[in-house]
Short mmCIF file of C-alpha atoms and ligand atoms in Angstrom, two decimals:
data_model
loop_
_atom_site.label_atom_id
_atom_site.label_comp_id
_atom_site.label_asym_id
_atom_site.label_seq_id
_atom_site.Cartn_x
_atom_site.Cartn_y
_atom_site.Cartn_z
CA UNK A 1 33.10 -108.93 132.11
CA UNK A 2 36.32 -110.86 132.81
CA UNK A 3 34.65 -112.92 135.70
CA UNK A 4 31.77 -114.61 133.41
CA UNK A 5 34.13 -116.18 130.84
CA UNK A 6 36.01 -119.50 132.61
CA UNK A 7 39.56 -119.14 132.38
CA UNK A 8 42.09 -121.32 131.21
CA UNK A 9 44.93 -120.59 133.56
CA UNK A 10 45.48 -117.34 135.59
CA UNK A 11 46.67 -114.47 134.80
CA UNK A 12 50.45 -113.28 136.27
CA UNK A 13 50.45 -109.65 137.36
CA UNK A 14 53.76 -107.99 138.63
CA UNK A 15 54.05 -105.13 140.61
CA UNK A 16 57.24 -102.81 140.51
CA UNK A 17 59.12 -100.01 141.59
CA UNK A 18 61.23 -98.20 143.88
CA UNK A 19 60.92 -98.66 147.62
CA UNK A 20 58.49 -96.53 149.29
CA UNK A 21 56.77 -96.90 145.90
CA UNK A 22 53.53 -98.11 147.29
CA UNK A 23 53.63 -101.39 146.01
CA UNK A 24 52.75 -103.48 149.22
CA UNK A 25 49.41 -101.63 149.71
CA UNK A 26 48.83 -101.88 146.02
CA UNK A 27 49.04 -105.67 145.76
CA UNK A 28 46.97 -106.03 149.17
CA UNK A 29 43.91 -103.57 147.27
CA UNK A 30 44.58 -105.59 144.13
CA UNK A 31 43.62 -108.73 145.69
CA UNK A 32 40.71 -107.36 147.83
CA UNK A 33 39.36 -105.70 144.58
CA UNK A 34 39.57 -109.33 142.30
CA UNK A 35 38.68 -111.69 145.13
CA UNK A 36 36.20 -109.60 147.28
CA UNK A 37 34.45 -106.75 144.75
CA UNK A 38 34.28 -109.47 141.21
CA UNK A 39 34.32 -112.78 142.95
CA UNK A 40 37.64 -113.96 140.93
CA UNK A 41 40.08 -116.65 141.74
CA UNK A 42 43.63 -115.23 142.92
CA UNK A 43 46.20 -115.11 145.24
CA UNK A 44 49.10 -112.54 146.36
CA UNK A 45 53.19 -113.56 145.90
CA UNK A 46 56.19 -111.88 146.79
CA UNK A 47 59.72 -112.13 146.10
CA UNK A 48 61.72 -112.30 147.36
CA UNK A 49 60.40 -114.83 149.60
CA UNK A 50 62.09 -114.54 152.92
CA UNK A 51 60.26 -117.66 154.62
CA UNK A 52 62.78 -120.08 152.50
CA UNK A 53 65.63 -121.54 153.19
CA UNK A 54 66.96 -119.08 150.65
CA UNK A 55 65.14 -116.55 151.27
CA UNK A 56 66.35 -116.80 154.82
CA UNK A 57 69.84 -115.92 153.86
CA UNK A 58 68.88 -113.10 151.75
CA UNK A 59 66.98 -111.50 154.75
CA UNK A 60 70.22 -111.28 156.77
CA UNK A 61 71.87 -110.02 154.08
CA UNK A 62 69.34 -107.28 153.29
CA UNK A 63 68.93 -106.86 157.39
CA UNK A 64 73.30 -106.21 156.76
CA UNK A 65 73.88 -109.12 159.21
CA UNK A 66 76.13 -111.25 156.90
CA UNK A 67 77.85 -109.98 153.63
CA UNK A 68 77.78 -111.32 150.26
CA UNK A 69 79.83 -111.11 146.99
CA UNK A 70 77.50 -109.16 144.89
CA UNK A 71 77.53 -111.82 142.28
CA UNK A 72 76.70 -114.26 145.10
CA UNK A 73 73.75 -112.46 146.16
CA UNK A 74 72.39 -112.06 142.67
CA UNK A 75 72.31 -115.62 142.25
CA UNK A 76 70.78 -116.00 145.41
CA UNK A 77 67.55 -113.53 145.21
CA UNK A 78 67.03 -115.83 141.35
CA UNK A 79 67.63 -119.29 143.31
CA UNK A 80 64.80 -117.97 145.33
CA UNK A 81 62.49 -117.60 142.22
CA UNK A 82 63.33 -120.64 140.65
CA UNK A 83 62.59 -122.52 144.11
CA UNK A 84 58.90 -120.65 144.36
CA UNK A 85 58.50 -120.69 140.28
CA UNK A 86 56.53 -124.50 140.72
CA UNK A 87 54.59 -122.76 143.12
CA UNK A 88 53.96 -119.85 141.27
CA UNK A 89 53.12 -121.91 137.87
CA UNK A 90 50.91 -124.26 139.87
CA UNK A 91 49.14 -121.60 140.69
CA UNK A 92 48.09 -120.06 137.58
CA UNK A 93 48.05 -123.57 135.56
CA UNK A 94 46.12 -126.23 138.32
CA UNK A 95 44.85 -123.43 140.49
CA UNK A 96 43.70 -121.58 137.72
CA UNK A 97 44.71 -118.31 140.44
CA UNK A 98 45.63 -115.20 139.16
CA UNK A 99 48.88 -113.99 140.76
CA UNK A 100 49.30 -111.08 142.05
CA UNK A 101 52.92 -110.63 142.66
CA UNK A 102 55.13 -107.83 144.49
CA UNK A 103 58.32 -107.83 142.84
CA UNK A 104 59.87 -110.23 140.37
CA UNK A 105 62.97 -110.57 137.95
CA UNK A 106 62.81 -106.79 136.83
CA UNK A 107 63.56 -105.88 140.78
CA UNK A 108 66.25 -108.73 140.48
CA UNK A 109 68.31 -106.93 137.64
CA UNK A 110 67.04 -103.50 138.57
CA UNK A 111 68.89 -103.88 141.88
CA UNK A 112 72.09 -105.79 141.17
CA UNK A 113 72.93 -103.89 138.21
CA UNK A 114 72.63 -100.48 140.23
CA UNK A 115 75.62 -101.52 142.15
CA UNK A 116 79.06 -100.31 140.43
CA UNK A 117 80.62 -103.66 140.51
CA UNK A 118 77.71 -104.97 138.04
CA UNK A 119 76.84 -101.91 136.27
CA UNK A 120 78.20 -102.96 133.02
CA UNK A 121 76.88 -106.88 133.42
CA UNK A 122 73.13 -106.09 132.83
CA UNK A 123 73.22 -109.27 130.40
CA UNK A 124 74.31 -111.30 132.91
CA UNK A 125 72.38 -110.42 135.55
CA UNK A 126 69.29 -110.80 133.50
CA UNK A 127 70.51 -114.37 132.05
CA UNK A 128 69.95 -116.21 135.52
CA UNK A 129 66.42 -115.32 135.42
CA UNK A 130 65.53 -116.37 131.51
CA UNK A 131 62.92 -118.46 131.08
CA UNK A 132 61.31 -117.72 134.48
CA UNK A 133 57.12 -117.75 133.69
CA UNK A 134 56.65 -114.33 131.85
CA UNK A 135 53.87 -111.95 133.33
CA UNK A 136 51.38 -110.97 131.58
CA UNK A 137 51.64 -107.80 132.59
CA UNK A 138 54.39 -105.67 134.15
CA UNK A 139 52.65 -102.51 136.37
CA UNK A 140 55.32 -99.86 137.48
CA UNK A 141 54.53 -97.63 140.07
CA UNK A 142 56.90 -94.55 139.57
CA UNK A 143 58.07 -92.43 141.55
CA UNK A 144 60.91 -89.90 141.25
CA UNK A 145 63.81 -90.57 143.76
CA UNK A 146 63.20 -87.03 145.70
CA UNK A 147 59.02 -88.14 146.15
CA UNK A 148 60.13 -91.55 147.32
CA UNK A 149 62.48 -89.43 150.23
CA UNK A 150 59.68 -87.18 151.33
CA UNK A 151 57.76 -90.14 152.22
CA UNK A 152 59.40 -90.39 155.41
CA UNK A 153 62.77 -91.31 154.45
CA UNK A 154 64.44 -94.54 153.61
CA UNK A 155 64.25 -97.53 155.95
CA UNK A 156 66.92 -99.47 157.40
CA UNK A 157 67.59 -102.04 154.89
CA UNK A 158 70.38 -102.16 152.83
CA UNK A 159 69.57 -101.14 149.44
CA UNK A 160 67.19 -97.97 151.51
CA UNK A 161 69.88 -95.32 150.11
CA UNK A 162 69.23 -92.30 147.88
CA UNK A 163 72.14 -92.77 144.91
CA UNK A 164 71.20 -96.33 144.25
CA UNK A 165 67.46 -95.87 144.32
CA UNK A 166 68.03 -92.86 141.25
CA UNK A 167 70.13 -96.18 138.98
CA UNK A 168 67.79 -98.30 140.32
CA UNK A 169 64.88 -96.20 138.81
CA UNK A 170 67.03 -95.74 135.61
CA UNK A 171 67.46 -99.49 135.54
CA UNK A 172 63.90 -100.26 135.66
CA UNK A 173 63.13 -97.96 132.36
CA UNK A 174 66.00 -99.77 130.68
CA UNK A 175 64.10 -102.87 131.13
CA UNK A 176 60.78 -101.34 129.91
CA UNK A 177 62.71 -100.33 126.68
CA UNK A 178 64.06 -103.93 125.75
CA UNK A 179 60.79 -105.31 126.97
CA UNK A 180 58.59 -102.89 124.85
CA UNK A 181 61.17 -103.65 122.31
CA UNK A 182 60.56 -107.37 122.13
CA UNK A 183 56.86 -107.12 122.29
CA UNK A 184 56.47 -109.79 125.00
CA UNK A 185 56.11 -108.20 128.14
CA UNK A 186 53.72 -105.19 128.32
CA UNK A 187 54.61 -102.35 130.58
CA UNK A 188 52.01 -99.85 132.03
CA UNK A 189 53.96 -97.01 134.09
CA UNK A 190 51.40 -95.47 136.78
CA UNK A 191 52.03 -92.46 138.59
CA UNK A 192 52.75 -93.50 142.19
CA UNK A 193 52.78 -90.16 143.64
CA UNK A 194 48.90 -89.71 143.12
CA UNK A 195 46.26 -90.62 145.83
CA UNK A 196 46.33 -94.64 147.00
CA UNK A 197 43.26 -94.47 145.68
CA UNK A 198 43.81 -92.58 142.23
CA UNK A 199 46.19 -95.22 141.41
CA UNK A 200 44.48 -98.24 142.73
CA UNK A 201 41.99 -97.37 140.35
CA UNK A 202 44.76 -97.31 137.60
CA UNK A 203 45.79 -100.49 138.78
CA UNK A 204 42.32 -102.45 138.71
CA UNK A 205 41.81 -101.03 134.76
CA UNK A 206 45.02 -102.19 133.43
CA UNK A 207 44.42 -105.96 135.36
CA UNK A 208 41.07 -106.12 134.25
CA UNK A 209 42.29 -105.71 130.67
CA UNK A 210 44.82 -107.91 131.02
CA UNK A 211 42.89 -110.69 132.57
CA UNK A 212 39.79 -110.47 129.67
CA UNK A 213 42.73 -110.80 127.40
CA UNK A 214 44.46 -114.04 128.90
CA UNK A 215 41.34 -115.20 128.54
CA UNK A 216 39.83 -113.97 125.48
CA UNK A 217 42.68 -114.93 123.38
CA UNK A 218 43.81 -118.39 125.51
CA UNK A 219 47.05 -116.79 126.29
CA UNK A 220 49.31 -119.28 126.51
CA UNK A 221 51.82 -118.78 129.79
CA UNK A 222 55.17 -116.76 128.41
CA UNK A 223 58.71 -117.73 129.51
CA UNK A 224 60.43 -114.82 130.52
CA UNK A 225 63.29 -113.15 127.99
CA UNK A 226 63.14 -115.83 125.51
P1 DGP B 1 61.06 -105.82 149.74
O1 DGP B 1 60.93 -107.04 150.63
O2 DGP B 1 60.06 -105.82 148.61
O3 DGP B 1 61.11 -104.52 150.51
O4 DGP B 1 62.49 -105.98 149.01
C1 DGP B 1 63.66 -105.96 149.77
C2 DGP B 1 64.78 -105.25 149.09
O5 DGP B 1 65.45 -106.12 148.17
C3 DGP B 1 64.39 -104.03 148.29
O6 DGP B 1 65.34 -103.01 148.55
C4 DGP B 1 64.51 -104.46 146.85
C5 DGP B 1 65.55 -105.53 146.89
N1 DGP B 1 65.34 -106.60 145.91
C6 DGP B 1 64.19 -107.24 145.64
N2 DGP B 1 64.38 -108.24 144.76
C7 DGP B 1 65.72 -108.22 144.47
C8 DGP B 1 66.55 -109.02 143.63
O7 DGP B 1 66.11 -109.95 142.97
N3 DGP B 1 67.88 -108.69 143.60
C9 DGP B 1 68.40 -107.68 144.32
N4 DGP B 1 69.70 -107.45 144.24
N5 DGP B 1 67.63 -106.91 145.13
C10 DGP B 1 66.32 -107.18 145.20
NA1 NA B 2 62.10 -102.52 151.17
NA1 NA B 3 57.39 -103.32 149.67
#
């Protein structure tokens, strides 16, 4: 059982997808089921984070109340990792937390390099987040474009439109190919159109595993794409 063994440092869980994925209700059920049901030590993050200073400005530019170059904004939505990255290391390292955390990097290049103007700069956009902590594991919760739409439709928000969520998608299983490549990052794809509770069950497997393995083997924190 992961909970009997002490652990060295926590282990960092992302959580990704498209919107309407399911992702916010997955990380709140995640953290109920390691804190609440096996008594473990962890905490839910988000990025971005909109309560920064940074993070303020990239709420008004998702909310479409100021405009950005897209380069601009890139840089931005990474700024506000870096800024919560001591936070987010302190966590797992001092705190000995594991993180449970709704979007990271992989969002960060998913999105930018969906828009036309940065479609062919995928390098770039992922070279502002290198050496970011690595997760230890990388959970996508898929869901087609068309399943994502019959969920009620998009919300406001500017990136909420049906063409950029399809490259978005595609963007996300380039990353899971280089990843997967590279060996560092492990990927586990879950099928987000099943029940909330069907794939909260996925969910809790694959972090159980990956948490007796941090601290089986002493996993030592990753840095990511290095
Ligand atoms: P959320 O608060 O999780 O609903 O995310 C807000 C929106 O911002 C969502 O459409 C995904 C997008 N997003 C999240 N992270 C990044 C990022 O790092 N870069 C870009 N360009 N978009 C992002
Ligand atoms: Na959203
Ligand atoms: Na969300």
């Amino acid at each position: 059982r992961p909970s009997s063994a002490s652990p060295h440092r926590g282990a960092f869980i992302v959580l990704e997808g498209v919107d309407r994925c399911g992702k916010t209700t997955q990380v709140g059920l995640l953290l109920k089921h390691l804190v609440v049901q096996l008594g473990m030590a962890a905490v839910a993050m988000r990025f971005p984070d909109r309560t920064t200073l940074v993070g303020n400005l990239i709420n008004q530019y998702l909310q479409s109340k100021s405009e950005l170059d897209d380069r601009a904004i890139h840089l931005l939505f990474s700024a506000n990792r870096w800024e919560v990255a001591p936070t987010l290391k302190s966590n797992l390292l001092e705190g000995k937390q594991h993180v449970v955390c709704d979007r990271y990097a992989y969002s960060g290049v998913a999105f930018s390099s969906a828009k036309e103007s940065l479609q062919n700069d995928l390098e770039w956009c992922k070279s502002c987040d290198v050496g970011l902590p690595a997760p230890d594991a990388v959970i996508f919760l898929d869901l087609t474009q068309e399943q994502a739409e019959q969920r009620g439709g998009y919300g406001e928000e500017r990136y909420e439109k049906k063409e950029l969520q399809q490259r978005v998608r595609e963007r996300f299983s380039q990353l899971q190919a280089t990843d997967t490549q590279n060996g560092q990052v492990p990927w586990y794809v879950v099928n987000a159109a099943q029940s909330i509770e069907e794939v909260q069950k996925e969910i809790s497997t694959i972090v159980e595993q990956t948490i007796e393995k941090v601290i089986l083997e002493e996993k030592p924190l990753g840095l990511l794409w290095l």
